[in-house]
Amino acid sequence: MLLDTTAASRGATAALQLRRLRHGPGAVDLGPADAHRVRLVAGGAVRASCRSDHFVARRGDIDVLPAGYAESWQEHEAGESIVLTLAPEVVARSARDVGMARHAALAPQCLLRDPRLEHLLWALDAEREAGWAHGRLYAESLATAVAACLLPRHGLIESRTAGLSPRQLRRVREHVEAHLAENLSLELLAGVAGLSPSHFKTLFKRSVGLPAYEYVIRQRVQRARALLLRRDLPASQVALEAGFAHQSHMARCMKRVLGLTPSALLREQG
């Protein structure tokens, strides 16, 4: 359940909207939208779960939901979010300004830590609370800065043609989720989608913004994170359950994706 605590604002435009949402405990559902959305966790830490994964969303964590992308999860405590909605042309304009592809799409990402992006979102929220006192131009400048921040660091990709169909993408994601501990190959996933490996490789990246192998690694990292936080399995067993070759392999991947080693993650989560 979502409760929008933002009154109608003079700063909202066709290019951007900013809302502060209260949600949970219970199901939180952000359905598909025609615009890109960037969500900042604005309250305290919240225990949550998405399908079989369990995690803690902390103040300052950021989710990127591209246009057309939906996400839902369960929260065990009440939470609060700031959600910036950006029209696709804002991101496309920023891409052109830095010489990137005219047609561009963002890759969905969850629980990012990016101090610069976080600062911009807090600045936008402060401007909203002030009744957009500095005017529309200032708000749109901040939103453009958010788009520019997303370009090089958070998965902007060229997308001139369609990717996988929603049904193909759902089948592949469900297969990855169900078989993370197994030896997943490009050929196998291509077969799930009903495509040749070379065709699948191209279309998957267009749809998700990541190569298939990188997507699988990130899903394994999230599985490992959830299992580690349960604290009922040794790290070596967690590595195998999540599909890593060994504990050191898991640690390297977690450090690259999350910025934390398994031991640092456990210390941070108390």
PDB file of C-alpha atoms in Angstrom:
ATOM      1  CA  MET A   1       0.000   0.000   0.000  1.00  0.00           C
ATOM      2  CA  LEU A   2       1.300   3.453  -0.963  1.00  0.00           C
ATOM      3  CA  LEU A   3       0.208   6.726   0.614  1.00  0.00           C
ATOM      4  CA  ASP A   4       1.216   9.838  -1.331  1.00  0.00           C
ATOM      5  CA  THR A   5       1.959  12.537   1.250  1.00  0.00           C
ATOM      6  CA  THR A   6       2.761  15.194  -1.344  1.00  0.00           C
ATOM      7  CA  ALA A   7       0.139  17.837  -1.993  1.00  0.00           C
ATOM      8  CA  ALA A   8      -0.342  19.054  -5.569  1.00  0.00           C
ATOM      9  CA  SER A   9       2.796  21.105  -6.249  1.00  0.00           C
ATOM     10  CA  ARG A  10       3.469  24.029  -8.532  1.00  0.00           C
ATOM     11  CA  GLY A  11       6.856  22.533  -9.366  1.00  0.00           C
ATOM     12  CA  ALA A  12       5.467  19.415 -11.029  1.00  0.00           C
ATOM     13  CA  THR A  13       5.746  19.572 -14.816  1.00  0.00           C
ATOM     14  CA  ALA A  14       5.389  17.236 -17.762  1.00  0.00           C
ATOM     15  CA  ALA A  15       9.149  16.679 -17.510  1.00  0.00           C
ATOM     16  CA  LEU A  16       9.375  15.844 -13.810  1.00  0.00           C
ATOM     17  CA  GLN A  17       7.319  15.097 -10.741  1.00  0.00           C
ATOM     18  CA  LEU A  18       8.494  14.496  -7.194  1.00  0.00           C
ATOM     19  CA  ARG A  19       6.486  12.671  -4.558  1.00  0.00           C
ATOM     20  CA  ARG A  20       7.115  11.563  -0.988  1.00  0.00           C
ATOM     21  CA  LEU A  21       5.457   8.214  -0.315  1.00  0.00           C
ATOM     22  CA  ARG A  22       4.717   6.336   2.878  1.00  0.00           C
ATOM     23  CA  HIS A  23       4.255   2.595   2.576  1.00  0.00           C
ATOM     24  CA  GLY A  24       3.984  -0.629   4.504  1.00  0.00           C
ATOM     25  CA  PRO A  25       4.143  -2.662   6.420  1.00  0.00           C
ATOM     26  CA  GLY A  26       2.836  -4.953   3.717  1.00  0.00           C
ATOM     27  CA  ALA A  27       2.943  -5.071  -0.069  1.00  0.00           C
ATOM     28  CA  VAL A  28       4.454  -2.175  -2.016  1.00  0.00           C
ATOM     29  CA  ASP A  29       3.676  -2.101  -5.728  1.00  0.00           C
ATOM     30  CA  LEU A  30       5.156   0.346  -8.218  1.00  0.00           C
ATOM     31  CA  GLY A  31       3.376  -0.500 -11.447  1.00  0.00           C
ATOM     32  CA  PRO A  32       4.704   0.253 -14.948  1.00  0.00           C
ATOM     33  CA  ALA A  33       4.852   3.912 -15.986  1.00  0.00           C
ATOM     34  CA  ASP A  34       5.574   5.826 -19.176  1.00  0.00           C
ATOM     35  CA  ALA A  35       8.432   7.698 -17.486  1.00  0.00           C
ATOM     36  CA  HIS A  36      11.646   6.778 -15.691  1.00  0.00           C
ATOM     37  CA  ARG A  37      11.529   6.712 -11.892  1.00  0.00           C
ATOM     38  CA  VAL A  38      14.305   7.106  -9.345  1.00  0.00           C
ATOM     39  CA  ARG A  39      13.370   6.103  -5.788  1.00  0.00           C
ATOM     40  CA  LEU A  40      15.316   7.160  -2.695  1.00  0.00           C
ATOM     41  CA  VAL A  41      14.754   5.452   0.669  1.00  0.00           C
ATOM     42  CA  ALA A  42      13.966   8.447   2.877  1.00  0.00           C
ATOM     43  CA  GLY A  43      13.111   6.816   6.201  1.00  0.00           C
ATOM     44  CA  GLY A  44      14.821   4.386   8.516  1.00  0.00           C
ATOM     45  CA  ALA A  45      16.021   0.893   7.668  1.00  0.00           C
ATOM     46  CA  VAL A  46      13.246  -1.468   6.583  1.00  0.00           C
ATOM     47  CA  ARG A  47      13.377  -5.256   6.353  1.00  0.00           C
ATOM     48  CA  ALA A  48      11.874  -6.383   3.064  1.00  0.00           C
ATOM     49  CA  SER A  49      11.568  -9.319   0.679  1.00  0.00           C
ATOM     50  CA  CYS A  50      11.141  -9.684  -3.062  1.00  0.00           C
ATOM     51  CA  ARG A  51      10.188 -13.161  -4.238  1.00  0.00           C
ATOM     52  CA  SER A  52      12.682 -15.408  -2.396  1.00  0.00           C
ATOM     53  CA  ASP A  53      15.183 -12.649  -1.564  1.00  0.00           C
ATOM     54  CA  HIS A  54      15.308 -10.920   1.822  1.00  0.00           C
ATOM     55  CA  PHE A  55      17.120  -7.633   2.287  1.00  0.00           C
ATOM     56  CA  VAL A  56      17.305  -4.441   4.314  1.00  0.00           C
ATOM     57  CA  ALA A  57      16.569  -1.153   2.542  1.00  0.00           C
ATOM     58  CA  ARG A  58      18.525   1.618   4.284  1.00  0.00           C
ATOM     59  CA  ARG A  59      18.159   5.387   4.218  1.00  0.00           C
ATOM     60  CA  GLY A  60      19.994   6.617   1.119  1.00  0.00           C
ATOM     61  CA  ASP A  61      19.506   3.458  -0.953  1.00  0.00           C
ATOM     62  CA  ILE A  62      18.393   4.215  -4.512  1.00  0.00           C
ATOM     63  CA  ASP A  63      16.334   2.208  -7.017  1.00  0.00           C
ATOM     64  CA  VAL A  64      16.214   2.995 -10.742  1.00  0.00           C
ATOM     65  CA  LEU A  65      13.010   1.929 -12.512  1.00  0.00           C
ATOM     66  CA  PRO A  66      13.104   2.577 -16.278  1.00  0.00           C
ATOM     67  CA  ALA A  67       9.991   3.524 -18.227  1.00  0.00           C
ATOM     68  CA  GLY A  68       7.703   0.499 -18.537  1.00  0.00           C
ATOM     69  CA  TYR A  69       9.357  -1.320 -15.628  1.00  0.00           C
ATOM     70  CA  ALA A  70       7.348  -2.477 -12.616  1.00  0.00           C
ATOM     71  CA  GLU A  71       8.507  -3.709  -9.234  1.00  0.00           C
ATOM     72  CA  SER A  72       6.779  -5.009  -6.124  1.00  0.00           C
ATOM     73  CA  TRP A  73       8.002  -6.219  -2.766  1.00  0.00           C
ATOM     74  CA  GLN A  74       6.927  -6.833   0.836  1.00  0.00           C
ATOM     75  CA  GLU A  75       8.024  -4.595   3.699  1.00  0.00           C
ATOM     76  CA  HIS A  76       7.982  -5.710   7.330  1.00  0.00           C
ATOM     77  CA  GLU A  77       8.040  -2.172   8.752  1.00  0.00           C
ATOM     78  CA  ALA A  78       6.571   1.121   7.594  1.00  0.00           C
ATOM     79  CA  GLY A  79       8.853   2.953   5.189  1.00  0.00           C
ATOM     80  CA  GLU A  80       9.151   6.253   3.367  1.00  0.00           C
ATOM     81  CA  SER A  81      10.443   7.072  -0.100  1.00  0.00           C
ATOM     82  CA  ILE A  82      11.109  10.007  -2.370  1.00  0.00           C
ATOM     83  CA  VAL A  83      10.200   9.155  -5.967  1.00  0.00           C
ATOM     84  CA  LEU A  84      11.392  11.327  -8.849  1.00  0.00           C
ATOM     85  CA  THR A  85       9.559  10.743 -12.128  1.00  0.00           C
ATOM     86  CA  LEU A  86      11.534  11.817 -15.211  1.00  0.00           C
ATOM     87  CA  ALA A  87      10.116  12.044 -18.711  1.00  0.00           C
ATOM     88  CA  PRO A  88      12.183   9.943 -21.170  1.00  0.00           C
ATOM     89  CA  GLU A  89      13.023  13.067 -23.182  1.00  0.00           C
ATOM     90  CA  VAL A  90      14.900  14.520 -20.190  1.00  0.00           C
ATOM     91  CA  VAL A  91      17.240  11.521 -20.142  1.00  0.00           C
ATOM     92  CA  ALA A  92      17.463  11.448 -23.953  1.00  0.00           C
ATOM     93  CA  ARG A  93      18.388  15.150 -24.038  1.00  0.00           C
ATOM     94  CA  SER A  94      21.103  14.622 -21.464  1.00  0.00           C
ATOM     95  CA  ALA A  95      22.402  11.683 -23.496  1.00  0.00           C
ATOM     96  CA  ARG A  96      22.630  13.840 -26.616  1.00  0.00           C
ATOM     97  CA  ASP A  97      24.386  16.591 -24.658  1.00  0.00           C
ATOM     98  CA  VAL A  98      27.205  14.210 -23.742  1.00  0.00           C
ATOM     99  CA  GLY A  99      27.361  12.587 -27.172  1.00  0.00           C
ATOM    100  CA  MET A 100      25.618   9.328 -26.306  1.00  0.00           C
ATOM    101  CA  ALA A 101      22.904   7.508 -28.221  1.00  0.00           C
ATOM    102  CA  ARG A 102      19.814   9.489 -29.130  1.00  0.00           C
ATOM    103  CA  HIS A 103      17.566   6.550 -28.255  1.00  0.00           C
ATOM    104  CA  ALA A 104      18.495   5.362 -24.800  1.00  0.00           C
ATOM    105  CA  ALA A 105      17.089   3.224 -22.015  1.00  0.00           C
ATOM    106  CA  LEU A 106      18.007   2.828 -18.382  1.00  0.00           C
ATOM    107  CA  ALA A 107      18.722  -0.539 -16.831  1.00  0.00           C
ATOM    108  CA  PRO A 108      16.684  -1.412 -13.718  1.00  0.00           C
ATOM    109  CA  GLN A 109      18.850  -1.397 -10.594  1.00  0.00           C
ATOM    110  CA  CYS A 110      18.136  -1.753  -6.897  1.00  0.00           C
ATOM    111  CA  LEU A 111      19.717  -0.575  -3.644  1.00  0.00           C
ATOM    112  CA  LEU A 112      22.388   1.605  -5.233  1.00  0.00           C
ATOM    113  CA  ARG A 113      24.689   3.734  -3.101  1.00  0.00           C
ATOM    114  CA  ASP A 114      25.618   6.918  -4.964  1.00  0.00           C
ATOM    115  CA  PRO A 115      26.341   9.992  -2.796  1.00  0.00           C
ATOM    116  CA  ARG A 116      26.095  12.468  -5.691  1.00  0.00           C
ATOM    117  CA  LEU A 117      22.778  11.132  -6.917  1.00  0.00           C
ATOM    118  CA  GLU A 118      21.461  10.981  -3.354  1.00  0.00           C
ATOM    119  CA  HIS A 119      22.450  14.611  -2.777  1.00  0.00           C
ATOM    120  CA  LEU A 120      20.529  15.743  -5.874  1.00  0.00           C
ATOM    121  CA  LEU A 121      17.403  13.881  -4.795  1.00  0.00           C
ATOM    122  CA  TRP A 122      17.523  15.409  -1.310  1.00  0.00           C
ATOM    123  CA  ALA A 123      17.964  18.840  -2.908  1.00  0.00           C
ATOM    124  CA  LEU A 124      14.883  18.277  -5.039  1.00  0.00           C
ATOM    125  CA  ASP A 125      12.914  17.178  -2.002  1.00  0.00           C
ATOM    126  CA  ALA A 126      14.014  20.270  -0.074  1.00  0.00           C
ATOM    127  CA  GLU A 127      12.855  22.418  -2.973  1.00  0.00           C
ATOM    128  CA  ARG A 128       9.507  20.607  -2.993  1.00  0.00           C
ATOM    129  CA  GLU A 129       9.089  21.214   0.742  1.00  0.00           C
ATOM    130  CA  ALA A 130       9.851  24.904   0.159  1.00  0.00           C
ATOM    131  CA  GLY A 131       6.993  25.103  -2.340  1.00  0.00           C
ATOM    132  CA  TRP A 132       9.378  25.207  -5.323  1.00  0.00           C
ATOM    133  CA  ALA A 133      10.489  28.628  -4.149  1.00  0.00           C
ATOM    134  CA  HIS A 134      13.279  28.893  -6.730  1.00  0.00           C
ATOM    135  CA  GLY A 135      10.917  28.215  -9.627  1.00  0.00           C
ATOM    136  CA  ARG A 136      10.522  25.634 -12.326  1.00  0.00           C
ATOM    137  CA  LEU A 137      13.856  26.332 -14.017  1.00  0.00           C
ATOM    138  CA  TYR A 138      15.799  25.439 -10.869  1.00  0.00           C
ATOM    139  CA  ALA A 139      13.813  22.234 -10.347  1.00  0.00           C
ATOM    140  CA  GLU A 140      14.289  21.177 -13.953  1.00  0.00           C
ATOM    141  CA  SER A 141      18.015  21.946 -13.697  1.00  0.00           C
ATOM    142  CA  LEU A 142      18.281  19.589 -10.722  1.00  0.00           C
ATOM    143  CA  ALA A 143      16.330  16.913 -12.602  1.00  0.00           C
ATOM    144  CA  THR A 144      18.647  17.303 -15.594  1.00  0.00           C
ATOM    145  CA  ALA A 145      21.605  16.854 -13.239  1.00  0.00           C
ATOM    146  CA  VAL A 146      20.014  13.617 -11.997  1.00  0.00           C
ATOM    147  CA  ALA A 147      19.704  12.395 -15.601  1.00  0.00           C
ATOM    148  CA  ALA A 148      23.324  13.334 -16.312  1.00  0.00           C
ATOM    149  CA  CYS A 149      24.405  11.446 -13.185  1.00  0.00           C
ATOM    150  CA  LEU A 150      22.568   8.336 -14.361  1.00  0.00           C
ATOM    151  CA  LEU A 151      24.183   8.320 -17.812  1.00  0.00           C
ATOM    152  CA  PRO A 152      27.726   7.108 -17.192  1.00  0.00           C
ATOM    153  CA  ARG A 153      27.252   5.174 -13.965  1.00  0.00           C
ATOM    154  CA  HIS A 154      23.910   3.427 -13.860  1.00  0.00           C
ATOM    155  CA  GLY A 155      23.333   1.499 -17.018  1.00  0.00           C
ATOM    156  CA  LEU A 156      22.342   3.863 -19.833  1.00  0.00           C
ATOM    157  CA  ILE A 157      22.405   1.806 -23.010  1.00  0.00           C
ATOM    158  CA  GLU A 158      21.689   2.347 -26.664  1.00  0.00           C
ATOM    159  CA  SER A 159      18.315   0.906 -27.613  1.00  0.00           C
ATOM    160  CA  ARG A 160      17.428   1.450 -31.278  1.00  0.00           C
ATOM    161  CA  THR A 161      15.258  -1.639 -31.649  1.00  0.00           C
ATOM    162  CA  ALA A 162      13.034  -3.767 -29.469  1.00  0.00           C
ATOM    163  CA  GLY A 163      14.484  -6.329 -27.092  1.00  0.00           C
ATOM    164  CA  LEU A 164      12.919  -9.478 -25.695  1.00  0.00           C
ATOM    165  CA  SER A 165       9.163  -9.641 -25.479  1.00  0.00           C
ATOM    166  CA  PRO A 166       7.708  -9.301 -21.954  1.00  0.00           C
ATOM    167  CA  ARG A 167       6.864 -13.004 -21.998  1.00  0.00           C
ATOM    168  CA  GLN A 168      10.385 -14.026 -23.068  1.00  0.00           C
ATOM    169  CA  LEU A 169      11.974 -11.782 -20.458  1.00  0.00           C
ATOM    170  CA  ARG A 170       9.699 -13.092 -17.715  1.00  0.00           C
ATOM    171  CA  ARG A 171      10.501 -16.703 -18.613  1.00  0.00           C
ATOM    172  CA  VAL A 172      14.247 -16.032 -18.585  1.00  0.00           C
ATOM    173  CA  ARG A 173      14.127 -14.201 -15.259  1.00  0.00           C
ATOM    174  CA  GLU A 174      12.034 -16.912 -13.660  1.00  0.00           C
ATOM    175  CA  HIS A 175      14.438 -19.591 -14.939  1.00  0.00           C
ATOM    176  CA  VAL A 176      17.452 -17.717 -13.584  1.00  0.00           C
ATOM    177  CA  GLU A 177      15.739 -17.268 -10.214  1.00  0.00           C
ATOM    178  CA  ALA A 178      14.846 -20.974 -10.004  1.00  0.00           C
ATOM    179  CA  HIS A 179      18.264 -22.254 -11.108  1.00  0.00           C
ATOM    180  CA  LEU A 180      20.786 -19.791  -9.686  1.00  0.00           C
ATOM    181  CA  ALA A 181      22.796 -22.556  -8.009  1.00  0.00           C
ATOM    182  CA  GLU A 182      23.217 -24.373 -11.333  1.00  0.00           C
ATOM    183  CA  ASN A 183      25.629 -23.821 -14.215  1.00  0.00           C
ATOM    184  CA  LEU A 184      23.659 -21.336 -16.306  1.00  0.00           C
ATOM    185  CA  SER A 185      24.932 -20.884 -19.847  1.00  0.00           C
ATOM    186  CA  LEU A 186      24.107 -18.471 -22.644  1.00  0.00           C
ATOM    187  CA  GLU A 187      22.909 -21.375 -24.764  1.00  0.00           C
ATOM    188  CA  LEU A 188      20.575 -22.581 -22.029  1.00  0.00           C
ATOM    189  CA  LEU A 189      19.019 -19.150 -21.436  1.00  0.00           C
ATOM    190  CA  ALA A 190      18.678 -18.590 -25.165  1.00  0.00           C
ATOM    191  CA  GLY A 191      16.764 -21.846 -25.353  1.00  0.00           C
ATOM    192  CA  VAL A 192      14.415 -20.694 -22.590  1.00  0.00           C
ATOM    193  CA  ALA A 193      13.679 -17.591 -24.695  1.00  0.00           C
ATOM    194  CA  GLY A 194      13.378 -19.640 -27.902  1.00  0.00           C
ATOM    195  CA  LEU A 195      16.230 -17.793 -29.629  1.00  0.00           C
ATOM    196  CA  SER A 196      19.701 -18.465 -30.976  1.00  0.00           C
ATOM    197  CA  PRO A 197      22.504 -17.576 -28.515  1.00  0.00           C
ATOM    198  CA  SER A 198      23.753 -14.656 -30.628  1.00  0.00           C
ATOM    199  CA  HIS A 199      20.272 -13.174 -31.048  1.00  0.00           C
ATOM    200  CA  PHE A 200      19.432 -13.707 -27.392  1.00  0.00           C
ATOM    201  CA  LYS A 201      22.668 -12.050 -26.264  1.00  0.00           C
ATOM    202  CA  THR A 202      21.826  -8.856 -28.156  1.00  0.00           C
ATOM    203  CA  LEU A 203      18.131  -8.700 -27.242  1.00  0.00           C
ATOM    204  CA  PHE A 204      18.688  -9.485 -23.567  1.00  0.00           C
ATOM    205  CA  LYS A 205      21.115  -6.591 -23.182  1.00  0.00           C
ATOM    206  CA  ARG A 206      18.691  -4.255 -24.940  1.00  0.00           C
ATOM    207  CA  SER A 207      15.917  -5.319 -22.574  1.00  0.00           C
ATOM    208  CA  VAL A 208      17.803  -5.335 -19.281  1.00  0.00           C
ATOM    209  CA  GLY A 209      20.769  -3.046 -19.913  1.00  0.00           C
ATOM    210  CA  LEU A 210      23.259  -5.693 -18.824  1.00  0.00           C
ATOM    211  CA  PRO A 211      24.874  -8.687 -20.505  1.00  0.00           C
ATOM    212  CA  ALA A 212      23.241 -11.950 -19.475  1.00  0.00           C
ATOM    213  CA  TYR A 213      26.292 -13.101 -17.497  1.00  0.00           C
ATOM    214  CA  GLU A 214      26.387  -9.833 -15.534  1.00  0.00           C
ATOM    215  CA  TYR A 215      22.668 -10.077 -14.799  1.00  0.00           C
ATOM    216  CA  VAL A 216      23.164 -13.605 -13.442  1.00  0.00           C
ATOM    217  CA  ILE A 217      26.090 -12.453 -11.283  1.00  0.00           C
ATOM    218  CA  ARG A 218      24.000  -9.666  -9.781  1.00  0.00           C
ATOM    219  CA  GLN A 219      21.124 -12.037  -9.056  1.00  0.00           C
ATOM    220  CA  ARG A 220      23.571 -14.400  -7.366  1.00  0.00           C
ATOM    221  CA  VAL A 221      24.957 -11.551  -5.289  1.00  0.00           C
ATOM    222  CA  GLN A 222      21.448 -10.643  -4.133  1.00  0.00           C
ATOM    223  CA  ARG A 223      20.747 -14.308  -3.262  1.00  0.00           C
ATOM    224  CA  ALA A 224      24.025 -14.527  -1.356  1.00  0.00           C
ATOM    225  CA  ARG A 225      23.243 -11.315   0.489  1.00  0.00           C
ATOM    226  CA  ALA A 226      19.866 -12.647   1.583  1.00  0.00           C
ATOM    227  CA  LEU A 227      21.328 -15.976   2.716  1.00  0.00           C
ATOM    228  CA  LEU A 228      24.194 -14.344   4.608  1.00  0.00           C
ATOM    229  CA  LEU A 229      21.815 -12.082   6.490  1.00  0.00           C
ATOM    230  CA  ARG A 230      19.847 -15.115   7.669  1.00  0.00           C
ATOM    231  CA  ARG A 231      23.056 -16.152   9.497  1.00  0.00           C
ATOM    232  CA  ASP A 232      22.150 -19.839   9.523  1.00  0.00           C
ATOM    233  CA  LEU A 233      24.673 -21.068   6.923  1.00  0.00           C
ATOM    234  CA  PRO A 234      28.465 -20.779   6.746  1.00  0.00           C
ATOM    235  CA  ALA A 235      29.759 -18.471   4.017  1.00  0.00           C
ATOM    236  CA  SER A 236      31.184 -21.403   2.082  1.00  0.00           C
ATOM    237  CA  GLN A 237      27.723 -22.995   1.867  1.00  0.00           C
ATOM    238  CA  VAL A 238      26.101 -19.676   0.975  1.00  0.00           C
ATOM    239  CA  ALA A 239      28.507 -19.367  -1.963  1.00  0.00           C
ATOM    240  CA  LEU A 240      27.423 -22.735  -3.334  1.00  0.00           C
ATOM    241  CA  GLU A 241      23.725 -22.116  -2.712  1.00  0.00           C
ATOM    242  CA  ALA A 242      23.946 -18.844  -4.624  1.00  0.00           C
ATOM    243  CA  GLY A 243      25.766 -20.428  -7.566  1.00  0.00           C
ATOM    244  CA  PHE A 244      29.317 -19.212  -6.999  1.00  0.00           C
ATOM    245  CA  ALA A 245      32.279 -21.490  -7.596  1.00  0.00           C
ATOM    246  CA  HIS A 246      33.623 -20.925  -4.075  1.00  0.00           C
ATOM    247  CA  GLN A 247      33.653 -18.467  -1.186  1.00  0.00           C
ATOM    248  CA  SER A 248      36.399 -16.260  -2.634  1.00  0.00           C
ATOM    249  CA  HIS A 249      34.492 -15.986  -5.917  1.00  0.00           C
ATOM    250  CA  MET A 250      31.420 -14.841  -3.983  1.00  0.00           C
ATOM    251  CA  ALA A 251      33.432 -12.279  -2.022  1.00  0.00           C
ATOM    252  CA  ARG A 252      34.953 -10.760  -5.176  1.00  0.00           C
ATOM    253  CA  CYS A 253      31.569 -10.451  -6.868  1.00  0.00           C
ATOM    254  CA  MET A 254      29.892  -8.964  -3.800  1.00  0.00           C
ATOM    255  CA  LYS A 255      32.660  -6.404  -3.438  1.00  0.00           C
ATOM    256  CA  ARG A 256      32.277  -5.379  -7.087  1.00  0.00           C
ATOM    257  CA  VAL A 257      28.464  -5.227  -7.105  1.00  0.00           C
ATOM    258  CA  LEU A 258      27.639  -4.062  -3.562  1.00  0.00           C
ATOM    259  CA  GLY A 259      30.886  -2.405  -2.570  1.00  0.00           C
ATOM    260  CA  LEU A 260      30.984  -4.704   0.483  1.00  0.00           C
ATOM    261  CA  THR A 261      32.634  -8.013   1.281  1.00  0.00           C
ATOM    262  CA  PRO A 262      30.481 -10.652   3.037  1.00  0.00           C
ATOM    263  CA  SER A 263      32.105  -9.905   6.398  1.00  0.00           C
ATOM    264  CA  ALA A 264      31.622  -6.151   5.955  1.00  0.00           C
ATOM    265  CA  LEU A 265      27.987  -6.718   5.042  1.00  0.00           C
ATOM    266  CA  LEU A 266      27.358  -8.684   8.223  1.00  0.00           C
ATOM    267  CA  ARG A 267      29.099  -6.062  10.354  1.00  0.00           C
ATOM    268  CA  GLU A 268      27.077  -3.260   8.751  1.00  0.00           C
ATOM    269  CA  GLN A 269      23.772  -5.076   9.262  1.00  0.00           C
ATOM    270  CA  GLY A 270      24.594  -5.763  12.878  1.00  0.00           C
TER     271      GLY A 270
END
